[in-house]
């Protein structure tokens, strides 16, 4: 063994270690320190700096596979700035943290794709630019290696999609601009156009306030200036990326843990060889437009509706004439809403301090009641003394933390009762607080209800928070004991689920009352239609000019009937056949559910309640085959007023169902609805077994009464007579239904009796909403029986 004394007093020597590894370089005592080479028994070689037996500083490591890294090391880890060359020819140059890409960096994949942007734990995460080998480019947000958040995709043919993204697919509001100058503004769902939107042909005036994403927010009326603005904005984003390259993140990295000298440093390259080429293989202009040969008016603007990428309705904007295209005929003239249905509450928003107060109060109440052992509620848990009161000064107190809101008084009603209700629906206290009181703000619905109440949503959209009038609060507290017993007795009740009632008092004496409820529409499926159904007819229609894609429609707007599986209908209504009584003992309690819920509301003299119905349409497979044959004529500015002339084979039309039912006990995870309990419903189609709903390309969902219920929607007889003249018109659709009884806090009091008497002088007494609770209940059930008719 050779050894030499250096000028600094360290010893230079070479040595073969007991485990067979070889080190040649400087030592400090018995450990490597300073420059040196280390060769592992597997053939890996490190040549660089050491610090107290750990690779620290600049160095080069080469693996037997042919991969290599040259750059910074720290504490035995690849940590800092450096370049990694993979066996497949891929090259990464950028920041690292503990053997993983982390920070700003550029990756050139083996297939010549390139990503330039931020990384986190070895995957693209944050802002970045991905360029495919074929020239397509995406600039925007990433999360865990997938496009996620706002971003812009630009295809080599000149088409551009500015949209929100989720798991690598367009998902949410978007703006698609075609190379021809035409554009489409609408919504996407998992990479497919879904819902209502507007198509602008070349030369049409495009709105300047698109507000789609953060990447492209300014567009002029003409296509030329719009394209110029896009180039300027993208250029600024490129400049931002160049500036980010100079950011040094290594100083802020965590202290690494020690690794053994006897093993090769483990390089965790989990970024993948390249991004899936399917993401950019074709532009959106060629996947969902119908063919037509007629001449097009270049100044036209069209309202459209899509279901899973299939164009089912198109009509010129602001024209009342009904189109004859196949698909869901438009019930009203839909107008695109400029803003979304809700907005996140921000600092400076009119509800900002109210939101902070509500979050502080709920956090305090739930934290106070949760440690109390769970027990059955008692009569005094409903009484006037069943309250939690607390004063929250800004500077804090012995019992409350300091906060940045205004001083306020907090009152929580019947905390033990609502704690038990949350337990009934399997809502964990920590999840409840995180959903409402976590770091994220609440969202306020942009259009308050008719009553003047304001609605808020938790960020995960599991809970709805509604402001109450004083009279509504009194009714809720009055009916709470029987409401609690009803919900406890009937697991599958469709009545609104209440999880908390609170009051905030601000100076000088302003009182705001809240109720926390479960959100019926907390689902990853897009709700294409929403209806509020009372069973009355007077005033139960919506003016066309007031309708947009977020409007909740009314009784007279509904032109569909829904055929559900026989046992499910029997679970909703009273009509259970004798032969099923013994077979379905476990669903007897839910078999009378609508009737039982109505009987309960009638006993409390409640009226004006309604069935809130949400509909998710599924595109039949034969319509999807039509969509697959559509070409890129829209990118040339061609409207889609006639269908693609495709010969449909028998096997395509015979498998047109948009969903499948599988036995619930079959392996595979199923998504449950939020805050539901009780037994699953059984399906005749599934052999009278409990079933899950499988939506191809979407997921598997647990079917329960009022949640994830598959059905067949059919146009009412009136509309069918009109459409039957067109043999190509599709009259039925597979749908998924969500339903529940809401607005249960209106008594049939003196004012409602007066309203009934006055309106009866002008209208049919049976058509108005304000009627006797018994008549209201019977009329409500009768109407729903027509909406959900018994199958032949």
Short mmCIF file of C-alpha atoms in Angstrom, two decimals, residues 481-699:
data_model
loop_
_atom_site.label_atom_id
_atom_site.label_comp_id
_atom_site.label_asym_id
_atom_site.label_seq_id
_atom_site.Cartn_x
_atom_site.Cartn_y
_atom_site.Cartn_z
CA UNK A 481 -85.55 16.05 17.72
CA UNK A 482 -87.87 14.35 15.24
CA UNK A 483 -85.46 14.98 12.37
CA UNK A 484 -82.74 13.22 14.36
CA UNK A 485 -84.98 10.23 15.08
CA UNK A 486 -86.09 10.03 11.44
CA UNK A 487 -82.54 10.07 10.07
CA UNK A 488 -81.45 7.54 12.68
CA UNK A 489 -84.34 5.18 11.84
CA UNK A 490 -84.02 5.32 8.05
CA UNK A 491 -80.49 4.95 6.74
CA UNK A 492 -81.45 5.71 3.14
CA UNK A 493 -83.43 8.86 3.79
CA UNK A 494 -83.32 11.36 0.93
CA UNK A 495 -83.84 14.39 3.18
CA UNK A 496 -81.08 17.00 3.42
CA UNK A 497 -78.28 15.99 5.77
CA UNK A 498 -77.55 18.65 8.40
CA UNK A 499 -74.15 18.58 10.13
CA UNK A 500 -74.03 21.81 12.13
CA UNK A 501 -75.89 25.04 12.92
CA UNK A 502 -74.00 28.18 13.99
CA UNK A 503 -74.41 31.91 14.53
CA UNK A 504 -71.87 34.72 14.24
CA UNK A 505 -72.55 38.09 15.86
CA UNK A 506 -70.57 41.05 14.59
CA UNK A 507 -70.50 44.56 15.96
CA UNK A 508 -72.81 46.45 16.05
CA UNK A 509 -75.27 43.59 16.55
CA UNK A 510 -75.27 42.08 13.05
CA UNK A 511 -76.12 38.37 13.26
CA UNK A 512 -75.42 35.80 10.55
CA UNK A 513 -76.77 32.26 10.90
CA UNK A 514 -75.36 29.24 9.08
CA UNK A 515 -76.23 25.61 8.51
CA UNK A 516 -73.69 23.07 7.24
CA UNK A 517 -75.17 20.44 4.89
CA UNK A 518 -73.93 17.59 2.73
CA UNK A 519 -73.42 18.39 -0.95
CA UNK A 520 -75.54 16.04 -3.06
CA UNK A 521 -73.45 16.73 -6.15
CA UNK A 522 -70.06 15.93 -4.66
CA UNK A 523 -68.98 13.64 -7.48
CA UNK A 524 -66.22 13.51 -10.05
CA UNK A 525 -68.87 13.10 -12.75
CA UNK A 526 -70.02 16.23 -14.54
CA UNK A 527 -73.63 17.18 -13.77
CA UNK A 528 -75.05 18.19 -17.15
CA UNK A 529 -78.56 19.13 -15.94
CA UNK A 530 -79.96 20.19 -12.57
CA UNK A 531 -83.67 20.35 -11.76
CA UNK A 532 -85.60 21.62 -8.76
CA UNK A 533 -88.90 19.69 -8.78
CA UNK A 534 -91.85 20.59 -6.53
CA UNK A 535 -94.79 19.04 -8.40
CA UNK A 536 -96.53 22.41 -8.88
CA UNK A 537 -96.88 24.23 -12.20
CA UNK A 538 -97.50 27.88 -11.41
CA UNK A 539 -94.26 29.82 -11.96
CA UNK A 540 -92.32 26.60 -12.40
CA UNK A 541 -90.48 27.42 -15.61
CA UNK A 542 -87.29 29.35 -16.34
CA UNK A 543 -87.04 32.29 -18.72
CA UNK A 544 -84.81 31.52 -21.66
CA UNK A 545 -82.74 34.67 -21.26
CA UNK A 546 -81.90 33.68 -17.67
CA UNK A 547 -80.59 30.22 -18.56
CA UNK A 548 -76.96 29.22 -18.69
CA UNK A 549 -75.06 26.00 -18.12
CA UNK A 550 -75.18 26.47 -14.33
CA UNK A 551 -78.91 27.19 -14.08
CA UNK A 552 -81.09 24.92 -11.95
CA UNK A 553 -84.20 24.28 -14.04
CA UNK A 554 -87.77 23.71 -12.83
CA UNK A 555 -90.71 21.37 -13.29
CA UNK A 556 -91.99 22.64 -16.63
CA UNK A 557 -88.46 22.68 -18.08
CA UNK A 558 -88.15 18.92 -17.62
CA UNK A 559 -88.85 17.01 -20.84
CA UNK A 560 -87.43 13.63 -19.77
CA UNK A 561 -88.78 10.65 -17.90
CA UNK A 562 -86.37 8.24 -16.23
CA UNK A 563 -86.61 4.46 -16.25
CA UNK A 564 -84.70 2.95 -13.36
CA UNK A 565 -84.25 -0.68 -12.39
CA UNK A 566 -87.46 -2.10 -10.91
CA UNK A 567 -86.16 -2.76 -7.36
CA UNK A 568 -84.68 0.75 -7.30
CA UNK A 569 -88.00 2.31 -8.23
CA UNK A 570 -89.68 0.19 -5.58
CA UNK A 571 -87.07 1.44 -3.13
CA UNK A 572 -88.17 4.97 -3.99
CA UNK A 573 -91.93 4.37 -3.91
CA UNK A 574 -94.47 2.17 -2.18
CA UNK A 575 -95.11 -0.46 -4.85
CA UNK A 576 -93.21 -3.57 -3.75
CA UNK A 577 -94.41 -6.80 -5.27
CA UNK A 578 -95.31 -9.62 -2.93
CA UNK A 579 -92.66 -11.98 -4.24
CA UNK A 580 -89.97 -9.45 -3.41
CA UNK A 581 -91.01 -8.90 0.19
CA UNK A 582 -89.17 -11.92 1.54
CA UNK A 583 -86.22 -11.55 -0.81
CA UNK A 584 -85.53 -7.93 0.00
CA UNK A 585 -86.04 -7.76 3.74
CA UNK A 586 -82.91 -5.67 4.06
CA UNK A 587 -84.39 -2.85 1.95
CA UNK A 588 -87.88 -2.72 3.46
CA UNK A 589 -87.02 0.38 5.43
CA UNK A 590 -85.92 2.20 2.31
CA UNK A 591 -88.77 0.85 0.17
CA UNK A 592 -91.09 3.58 1.36
CA UNK A 593 -88.39 6.22 1.44
CA UNK A 594 -89.96 9.09 -0.49
CA UNK A 595 -93.32 8.42 1.16
CA UNK A 596 -91.72 8.16 4.61
CA UNK A 597 -89.74 11.36 4.10
CA UNK A 598 -92.88 13.16 2.90
CA UNK A 599 -94.88 11.82 5.85
CA UNK A 600 -92.24 13.18 8.19
CA UNK A 601 -92.28 16.60 6.53
CA UNK A 602 -96.08 16.62 6.53
CA UNK A 603 -96.10 15.87 10.26
CA UNK A 604 -93.94 18.97 10.74
CA UNK A 605 -96.28 21.09 8.54
CA UNK A 606 -93.46 21.64 6.05
CA UNK A 607 -94.14 22.70 2.45
CA UNK A 608 -92.15 24.18 -0.45
CA UNK A 609 -89.63 21.36 -0.32
CA UNK A 610 -88.42 19.96 -3.62
CA UNK A 611 -86.55 17.11 -5.21
CA UNK A 612 -83.13 18.27 -6.38
CA UNK A 613 -82.23 16.12 -9.37
CA UNK A 614 -78.80 16.03 -11.00
CA UNK A 615 -78.26 14.25 -14.32
CA UNK A 616 -75.01 13.04 -15.82
CA UNK A 617 -75.46 11.98 -19.45
CA UNK A 618 -73.41 9.18 -20.98
CA UNK A 619 -72.58 9.14 -24.67
CA UNK A 620 -73.67 5.83 -26.26
CA UNK A 621 -70.90 3.84 -27.93
CA UNK A 622 -72.45 4.19 -31.38
CA UNK A 623 -72.36 7.98 -31.02
CA UNK A 624 -68.71 7.71 -29.97
CA UNK A 625 -68.02 5.81 -33.18
CA UNK A 626 -69.55 8.71 -35.09
CA UNK A 627 -67.28 11.10 -33.20
CA UNK A 628 -64.24 9.01 -34.06
CA UNK A 629 -64.93 9.41 -37.78
CA UNK A 630 -65.29 13.18 -37.66
CA UNK A 631 -62.55 15.11 -39.45
CA UNK A 632 -60.87 18.46 -39.03
CA UNK A 633 -63.40 20.61 -40.89
CA UNK A 634 -64.01 22.71 -37.78
CA UNK A 635 -60.35 23.71 -37.81
CA UNK A 636 -61.11 25.12 -41.27
CA UNK A 637 -64.05 27.08 -39.88
CA UNK A 638 -66.78 24.62 -40.93
CA UNK A 639 -69.88 24.41 -38.75
CA UNK A 640 -71.26 21.02 -37.76
CA UNK A 641 -74.87 21.26 -38.88
CA UNK A 642 -75.13 17.78 -40.42
CA UNK A 643 -73.94 14.42 -39.16
CA UNK A 644 -71.11 12.34 -40.41
CA UNK A 645 -72.42 9.78 -42.88
CA UNK A 646 -71.09 6.65 -41.24
CA UNK A 647 -72.65 3.24 -41.73
CA UNK A 648 -73.23 1.85 -38.26
CA UNK A 649 -72.86 -1.90 -37.98
CA UNK A 650 -75.27 -3.98 -35.97
CA UNK A 651 -72.66 -4.89 -33.41
CA UNK A 652 -71.97 -1.22 -32.74
CA UNK A 653 -75.60 -0.29 -32.12
CA UNK A 654 -76.26 -3.37 -30.04
CA UNK A 655 -73.58 -2.32 -27.54
CA UNK A 656 -74.69 1.25 -27.16
CA UNK A 657 -75.11 1.19 -23.39
CA UNK A 658 -73.07 3.85 -21.66
CA UNK A 659 -72.50 1.92 -18.42
CA UNK A 660 -72.14 -1.56 -16.94
CA UNK A 661 -73.38 -3.11 -13.71
CA UNK A 662 -71.11 -5.53 -11.87
CA UNK A 663 -71.57 -7.40 -8.61
CA UNK A 664 -70.43 -5.35 -5.64
CA UNK A 665 -68.41 -8.26 -4.29
CA UNK A 666 -66.25 -8.48 -7.43
CA UNK A 667 -62.67 -7.30 -6.83
CA UNK A 668 -61.85 -3.69 -7.59
CA UNK A 669 -62.18 -0.39 -5.73
CA UNK A 670 -65.47 1.50 -5.99
CA UNK A 671 -66.00 5.20 -5.28
CA UNK A 672 -68.60 5.81 -2.58
CA UNK A 673 -70.69 8.93 -2.41
CA UNK A 674 -69.94 11.45 0.32
CA UNK A 675 -71.79 11.29 3.65
CA UNK A 676 -74.06 8.36 2.74
CA UNK A 677 -74.89 5.27 4.74
CA UNK A 678 -77.33 2.39 4.69
CA UNK A 679 -77.61 -0.70 2.54
CA UNK A 680 -76.87 -0.80 -1.14
CA UNK A 681 -79.78 -1.25 -3.53
CA UNK A 682 -80.14 -4.43 -5.55
CA UNK A 683 -80.61 -4.59 -9.30
CA UNK A 684 -82.84 -6.93 -11.30
CA UNK A 685 -80.36 -6.61 -14.16
CA UNK A 686 -77.64 -7.84 -11.81
CA UNK A 687 -79.57 -10.91 -10.68
CA UNK A 688 -81.06 -9.08 -7.67
CA UNK A 689 -77.62 -8.60 -6.18
CA UNK A 690 -75.93 -5.50 -4.83
CA UNK A 691 -74.12 -3.89 -7.75
CA UNK A 692 -71.52 -1.28 -8.61
CA UNK A 693 -71.76 1.04 -11.56
CA UNK A 694 -68.88 0.87 -14.05
CA UNK A 695 -68.53 3.81 -16.45
CA UNK A 696 -66.05 2.88 -19.21
CA UNK A 697 -63.12 5.25 -19.24
CA UNK A 698 -64.24 6.92 -15.99
CA UNK A 699 -64.36 4.59 -13.02
#
